[in-house]
Coordinates of C-alpha atoms in Angstrom, one line a residue:
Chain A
X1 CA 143.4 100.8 57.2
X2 CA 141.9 102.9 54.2
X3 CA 138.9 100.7 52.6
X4 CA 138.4 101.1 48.1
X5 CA 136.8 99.8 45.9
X6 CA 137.7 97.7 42.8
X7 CA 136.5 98.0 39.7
X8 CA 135.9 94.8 39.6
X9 CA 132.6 96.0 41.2
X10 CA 131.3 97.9 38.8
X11 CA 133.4 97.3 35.5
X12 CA 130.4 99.1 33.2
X13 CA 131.2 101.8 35.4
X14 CA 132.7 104.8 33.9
X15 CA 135.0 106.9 35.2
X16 CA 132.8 109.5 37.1
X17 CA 130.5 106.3 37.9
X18 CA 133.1 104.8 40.1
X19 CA 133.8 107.9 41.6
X20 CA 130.6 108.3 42.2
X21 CA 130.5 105.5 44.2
X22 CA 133.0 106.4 46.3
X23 CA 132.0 109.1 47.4
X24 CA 128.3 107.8 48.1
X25 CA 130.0 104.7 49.9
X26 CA 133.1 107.2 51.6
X27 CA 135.1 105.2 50.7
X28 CA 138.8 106.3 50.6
X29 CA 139.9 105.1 47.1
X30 CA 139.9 103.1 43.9
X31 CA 141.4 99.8 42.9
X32 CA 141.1 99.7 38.6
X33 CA 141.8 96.5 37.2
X34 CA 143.3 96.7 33.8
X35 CA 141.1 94.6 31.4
X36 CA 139.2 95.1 28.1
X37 CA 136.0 94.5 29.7
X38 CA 136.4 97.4 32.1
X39 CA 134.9 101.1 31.3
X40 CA 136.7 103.3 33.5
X41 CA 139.1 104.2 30.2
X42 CA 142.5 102.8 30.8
X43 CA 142.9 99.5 28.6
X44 CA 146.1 97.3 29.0
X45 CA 146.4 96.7 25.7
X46 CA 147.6 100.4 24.8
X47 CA 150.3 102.1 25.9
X48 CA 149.5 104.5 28.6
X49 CA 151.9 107.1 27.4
X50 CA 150.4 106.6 23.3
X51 CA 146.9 106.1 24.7
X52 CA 147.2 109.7 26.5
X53 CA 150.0 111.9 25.2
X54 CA 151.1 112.4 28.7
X55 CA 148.3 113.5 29.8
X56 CA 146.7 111.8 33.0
X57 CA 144.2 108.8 32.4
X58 CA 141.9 109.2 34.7
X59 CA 140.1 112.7 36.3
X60 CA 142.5 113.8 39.1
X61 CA 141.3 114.6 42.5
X62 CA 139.4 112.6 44.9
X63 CA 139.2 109.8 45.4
X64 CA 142.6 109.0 44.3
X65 CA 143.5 105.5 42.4
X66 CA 145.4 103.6 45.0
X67 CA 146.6 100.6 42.6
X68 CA 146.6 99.6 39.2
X69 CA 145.5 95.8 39.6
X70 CA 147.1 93.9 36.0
X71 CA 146.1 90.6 35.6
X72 CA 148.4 87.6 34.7
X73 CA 150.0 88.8 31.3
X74 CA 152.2 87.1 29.4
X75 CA 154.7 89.8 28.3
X76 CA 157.4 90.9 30.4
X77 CA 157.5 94.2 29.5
X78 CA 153.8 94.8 30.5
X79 CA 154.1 95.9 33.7
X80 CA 156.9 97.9 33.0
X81 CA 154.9 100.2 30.8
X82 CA 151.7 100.5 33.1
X83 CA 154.2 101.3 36.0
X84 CA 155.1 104.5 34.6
X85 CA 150.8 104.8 33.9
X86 CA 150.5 104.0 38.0
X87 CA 153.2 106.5 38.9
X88 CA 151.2 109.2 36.3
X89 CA 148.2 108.5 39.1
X90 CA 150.7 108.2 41.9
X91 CA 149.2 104.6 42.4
X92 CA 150.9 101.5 42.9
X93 CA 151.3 98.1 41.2
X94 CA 149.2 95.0 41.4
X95 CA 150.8 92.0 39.4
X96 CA 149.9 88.0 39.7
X97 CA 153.8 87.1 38.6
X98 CA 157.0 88.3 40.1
X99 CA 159.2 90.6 38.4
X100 CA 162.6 92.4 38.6
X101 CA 161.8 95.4 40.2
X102 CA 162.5 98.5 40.6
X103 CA 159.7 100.3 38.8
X104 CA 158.7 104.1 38.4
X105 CA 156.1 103.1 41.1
X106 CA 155.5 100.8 44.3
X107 CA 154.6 97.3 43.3
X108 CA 152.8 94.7 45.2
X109 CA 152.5 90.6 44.3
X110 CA 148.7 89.6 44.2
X111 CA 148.7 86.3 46.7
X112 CA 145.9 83.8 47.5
X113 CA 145.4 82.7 51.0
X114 CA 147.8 79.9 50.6
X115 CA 150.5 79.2 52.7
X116 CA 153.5 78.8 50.4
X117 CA 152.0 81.2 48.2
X118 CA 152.0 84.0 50.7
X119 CA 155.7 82.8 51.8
X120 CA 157.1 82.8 48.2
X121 CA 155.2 86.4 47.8
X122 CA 156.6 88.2 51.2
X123 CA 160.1 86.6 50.3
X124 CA 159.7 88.1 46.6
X125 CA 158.4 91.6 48.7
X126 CA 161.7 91.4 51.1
X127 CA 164.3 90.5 48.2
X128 CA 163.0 93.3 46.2
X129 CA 161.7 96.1 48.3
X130 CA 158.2 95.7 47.0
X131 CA 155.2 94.8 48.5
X132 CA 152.6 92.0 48.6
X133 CA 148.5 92.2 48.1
X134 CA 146.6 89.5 49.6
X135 CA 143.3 88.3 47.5
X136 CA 140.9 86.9 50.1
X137 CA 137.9 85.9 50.1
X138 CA 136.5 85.5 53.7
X139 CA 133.6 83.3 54.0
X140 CA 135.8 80.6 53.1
X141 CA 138.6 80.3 55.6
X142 CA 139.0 80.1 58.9
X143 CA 140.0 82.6 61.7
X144 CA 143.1 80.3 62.1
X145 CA 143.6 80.3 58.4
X146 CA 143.9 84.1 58.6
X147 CA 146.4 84.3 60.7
X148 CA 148.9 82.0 59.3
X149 CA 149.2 84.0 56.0
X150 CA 149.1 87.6 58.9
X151 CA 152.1 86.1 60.2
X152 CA 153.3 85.1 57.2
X153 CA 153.5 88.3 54.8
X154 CA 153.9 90.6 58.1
X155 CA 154.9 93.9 57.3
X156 CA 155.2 93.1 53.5
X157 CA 151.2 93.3 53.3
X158 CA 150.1 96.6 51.5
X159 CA 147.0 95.5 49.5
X160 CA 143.9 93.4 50.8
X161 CA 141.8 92.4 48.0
X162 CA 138.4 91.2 50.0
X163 CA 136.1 89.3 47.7
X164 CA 132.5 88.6 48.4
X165 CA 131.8 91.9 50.3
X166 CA 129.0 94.9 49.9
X167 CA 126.0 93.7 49.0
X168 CA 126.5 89.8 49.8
X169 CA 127.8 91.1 53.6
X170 CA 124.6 92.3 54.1
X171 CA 122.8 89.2 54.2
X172 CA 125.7 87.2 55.2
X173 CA 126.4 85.9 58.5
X174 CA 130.1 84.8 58.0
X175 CA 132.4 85.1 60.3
X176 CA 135.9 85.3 58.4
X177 CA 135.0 89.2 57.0
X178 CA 135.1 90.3 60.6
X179 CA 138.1 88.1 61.8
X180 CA 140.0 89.2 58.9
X181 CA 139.4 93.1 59.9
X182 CA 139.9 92.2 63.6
X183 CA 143.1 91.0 63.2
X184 CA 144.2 93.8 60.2
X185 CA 142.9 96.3 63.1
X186 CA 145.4 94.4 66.1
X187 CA 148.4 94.5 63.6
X188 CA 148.1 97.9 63.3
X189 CA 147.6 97.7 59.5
X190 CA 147.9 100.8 57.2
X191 CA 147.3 99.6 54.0
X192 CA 143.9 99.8 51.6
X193 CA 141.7 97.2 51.5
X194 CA 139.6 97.0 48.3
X195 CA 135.9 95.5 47.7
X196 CA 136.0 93.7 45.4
X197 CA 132.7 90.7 44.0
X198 CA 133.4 87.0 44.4
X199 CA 133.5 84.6 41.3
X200 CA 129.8 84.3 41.4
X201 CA 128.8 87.8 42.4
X202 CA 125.7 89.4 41.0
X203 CA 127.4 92.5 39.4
X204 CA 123.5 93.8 38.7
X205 CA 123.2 93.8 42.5
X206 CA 126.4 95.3 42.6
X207 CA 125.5 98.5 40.5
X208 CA 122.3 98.9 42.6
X209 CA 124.5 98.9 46.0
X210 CA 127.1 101.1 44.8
X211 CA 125.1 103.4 43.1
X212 CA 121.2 103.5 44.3
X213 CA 121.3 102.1 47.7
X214 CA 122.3 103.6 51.1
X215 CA 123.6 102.2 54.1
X216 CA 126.0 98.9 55.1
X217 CA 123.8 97.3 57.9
X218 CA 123.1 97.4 61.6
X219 CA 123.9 95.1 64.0
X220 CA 120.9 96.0 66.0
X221 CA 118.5 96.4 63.2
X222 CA 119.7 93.0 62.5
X223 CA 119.1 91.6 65.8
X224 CA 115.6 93.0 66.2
X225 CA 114.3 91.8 62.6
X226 CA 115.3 88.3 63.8
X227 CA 113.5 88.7 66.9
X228 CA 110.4 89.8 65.2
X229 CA 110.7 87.1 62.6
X230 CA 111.5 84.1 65.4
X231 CA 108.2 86.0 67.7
X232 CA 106.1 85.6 64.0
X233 CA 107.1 82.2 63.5
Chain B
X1 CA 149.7 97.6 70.4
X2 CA 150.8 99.4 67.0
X3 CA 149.9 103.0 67.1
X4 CA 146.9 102.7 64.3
X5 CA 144.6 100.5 65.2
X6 CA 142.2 100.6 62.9
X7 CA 138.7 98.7 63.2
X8 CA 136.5 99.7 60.2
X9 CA 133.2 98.0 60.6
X10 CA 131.4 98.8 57.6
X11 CA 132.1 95.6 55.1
X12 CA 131.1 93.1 57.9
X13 CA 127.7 91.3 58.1
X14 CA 125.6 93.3 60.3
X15 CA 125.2 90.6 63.1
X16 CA 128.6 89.7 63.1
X17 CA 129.7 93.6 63.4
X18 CA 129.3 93.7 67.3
X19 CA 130.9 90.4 68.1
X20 CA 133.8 91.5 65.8
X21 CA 134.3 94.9 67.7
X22 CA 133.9 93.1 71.2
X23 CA 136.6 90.2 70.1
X24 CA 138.9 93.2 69.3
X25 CA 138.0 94.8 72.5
X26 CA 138.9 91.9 74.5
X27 CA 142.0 91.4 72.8
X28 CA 143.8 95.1 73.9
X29 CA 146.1 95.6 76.6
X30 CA 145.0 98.3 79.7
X31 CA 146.1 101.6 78.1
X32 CA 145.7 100.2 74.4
X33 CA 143.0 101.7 72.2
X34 CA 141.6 101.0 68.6
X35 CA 139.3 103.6 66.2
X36 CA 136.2 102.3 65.6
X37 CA 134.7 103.0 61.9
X38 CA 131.3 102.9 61.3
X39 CA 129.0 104.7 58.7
X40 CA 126.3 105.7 62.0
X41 CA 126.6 106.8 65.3
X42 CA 127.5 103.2 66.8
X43 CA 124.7 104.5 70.1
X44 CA 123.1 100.6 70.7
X45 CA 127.1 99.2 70.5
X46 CA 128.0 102.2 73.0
X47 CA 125.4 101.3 75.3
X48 CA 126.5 97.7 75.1
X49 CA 129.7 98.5 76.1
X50 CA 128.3 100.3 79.3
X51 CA 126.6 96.6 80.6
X52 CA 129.0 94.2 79.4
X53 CA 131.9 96.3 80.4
X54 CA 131.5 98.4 82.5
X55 CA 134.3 100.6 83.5
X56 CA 136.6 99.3 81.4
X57 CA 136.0 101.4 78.6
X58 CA 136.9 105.3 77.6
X59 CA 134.3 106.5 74.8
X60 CA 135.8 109.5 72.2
X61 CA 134.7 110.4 69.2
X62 CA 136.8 111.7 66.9
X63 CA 134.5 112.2 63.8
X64 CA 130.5 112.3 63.4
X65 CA 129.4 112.2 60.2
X66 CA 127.3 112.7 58.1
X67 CA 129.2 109.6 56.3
X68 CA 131.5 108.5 58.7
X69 CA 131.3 108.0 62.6
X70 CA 134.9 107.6 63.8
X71 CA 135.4 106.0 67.8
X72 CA 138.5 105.9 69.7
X73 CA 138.0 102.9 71.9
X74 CA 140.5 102.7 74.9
X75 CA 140.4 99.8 77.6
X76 CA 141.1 101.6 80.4
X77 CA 140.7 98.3 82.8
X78 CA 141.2 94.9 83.0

């Protein structure tokens, strides 16, 4: 299990930001989603191979870009360009609609935790020789939940997108983040798994934790503030 | 039990981090093992282990920091 980061974190962040971040998180990796918005210099509208003259898109070294993460696009020939801009970075693939592989480069299907979602994307993965990614947001599902879509995509599962982590873990008490890395740790998983915000995330807060702020929480610290607090009270 | 059993602790609310790493722990076979990720020396949890299961447990690090602590966990009884 190699844990990333997503730009999706930090998508003001320039290149050498989010590398920064890495590093001050040790974190193994990036996830860079492809998307106007997004600063880190590698825009989905222009082809990688124009955009660069060959050349590679993003500062080499560490910490290397795992996966090129493309949105729903509407053009078929999309993420057949960008595959040959993932294999320039020696990353893989993320798309939200099925193809005809094969590409220059390993490709994963993004999922939600959804049952027939994650069955239609591991059969996809096994017809193909490709992979799937899973997009997962903890707090919401159960340990039971989990599971199913674990058995589910099996040994297809390459990609865990976890949304809601970093700072919103830290003053969380949900129970899905840890049941989710439990059972990733039990099924002996290899893959990345990215942080990534939630659809309400406060990217602000976001910046600060990635690039100010130290530390991911302690259990015990934990424990004894409450103490304090319930001895106060 | 695969052979990398991997347990990184870092992105999990803080109180729910030893509960996680106990759940896991009560879930190996004698002989299995897991590695233990954690951005500090895991002391309080190690310590833990020694009361709540004692002699069960074999303790090895394989990595201590400065940014990450890395613990092979092994149940060594039932």
């Amino acid at each position: 299990m190699k844990l990333c980061l997503s730009s999706d974190a930090l998508p003001d962040g320039t290149p050498e930001q989010l590398i920064q971040a890495c590093n001050r998180r040790a974190l193994h990796g990036l996830e860079l989603t492809l998307g106007a918005d997004h600063r880190h210099g590698l825009d989905e509208t222009i082809c990688p191979i124009k955009q660069h003259e060959g050349q590679p898109c993003f500062p080499e070294g560490e910490p290397p870009v795992e996966w090129l993460h493309l949105p729903e696009v509407s053009s078929a020939t999309t993420p057949m360009i960008w595959a040959g801009g993932a294999h320039q970075l020696d990353a893989g693939l993320l798309l939200h609609n099925p193809i005809d592989p094969p590409l220059a480069t390993p490709v994963a299907l993004v999922h939600p935790t959804d049952e027939k979602a994650a069955r239609d994307a591991a059969t996809w993965a096994r017809q193909h020789d490709a992979y799937t990614a899973w997009s997962i947001r903890p707090a919401v599902h159960t340990p039971g939940d989990i599971q199913r879509i674990l058995d589910l995509t099996g040994p297809t599962l390459a990609h865990v997108r976890l949304l809601g982590g970093g700072p919103a873990a830290e003053a969380s008490d949900d129970a899905g983040t840890g049941a989710l890395m439990s059972k990733l740790a039990l099924a002996g998983y290899r893959g990345t798994v990215a942080l990534a915000p939630s659809a309400d995330a406060d990217l602000a807060r976001w910046r600060r934790w990635l690039l100010d702020e130290r530390g991911w929480g302690c259990n015990t610290a934990a424990i004894k503030k409450d103490r304090t607090q319930s001895c106060c009270h | 039990m695969p052979d990398e059993a991997v347990l990184d602790v870092r992105p999990i609310p803080p109180r729910q981090k030893h509960p996680t790493i106990f759940q896991t722990f009560d879930a190996l076979d004698v002989g299995d093992h897991f590695i233990l990720v954690n951005d500090h020396d895991p002391v309080p949890l190690r310590h833990q282990f020694n009361f709540e299961r004692e002699g069960q447990i074999d303790w090895t690090y394989l990595e201590q920091g400065p940014d990450v602590w890395r613990v092979k966990i092994t149940r060594i009884a039932p």
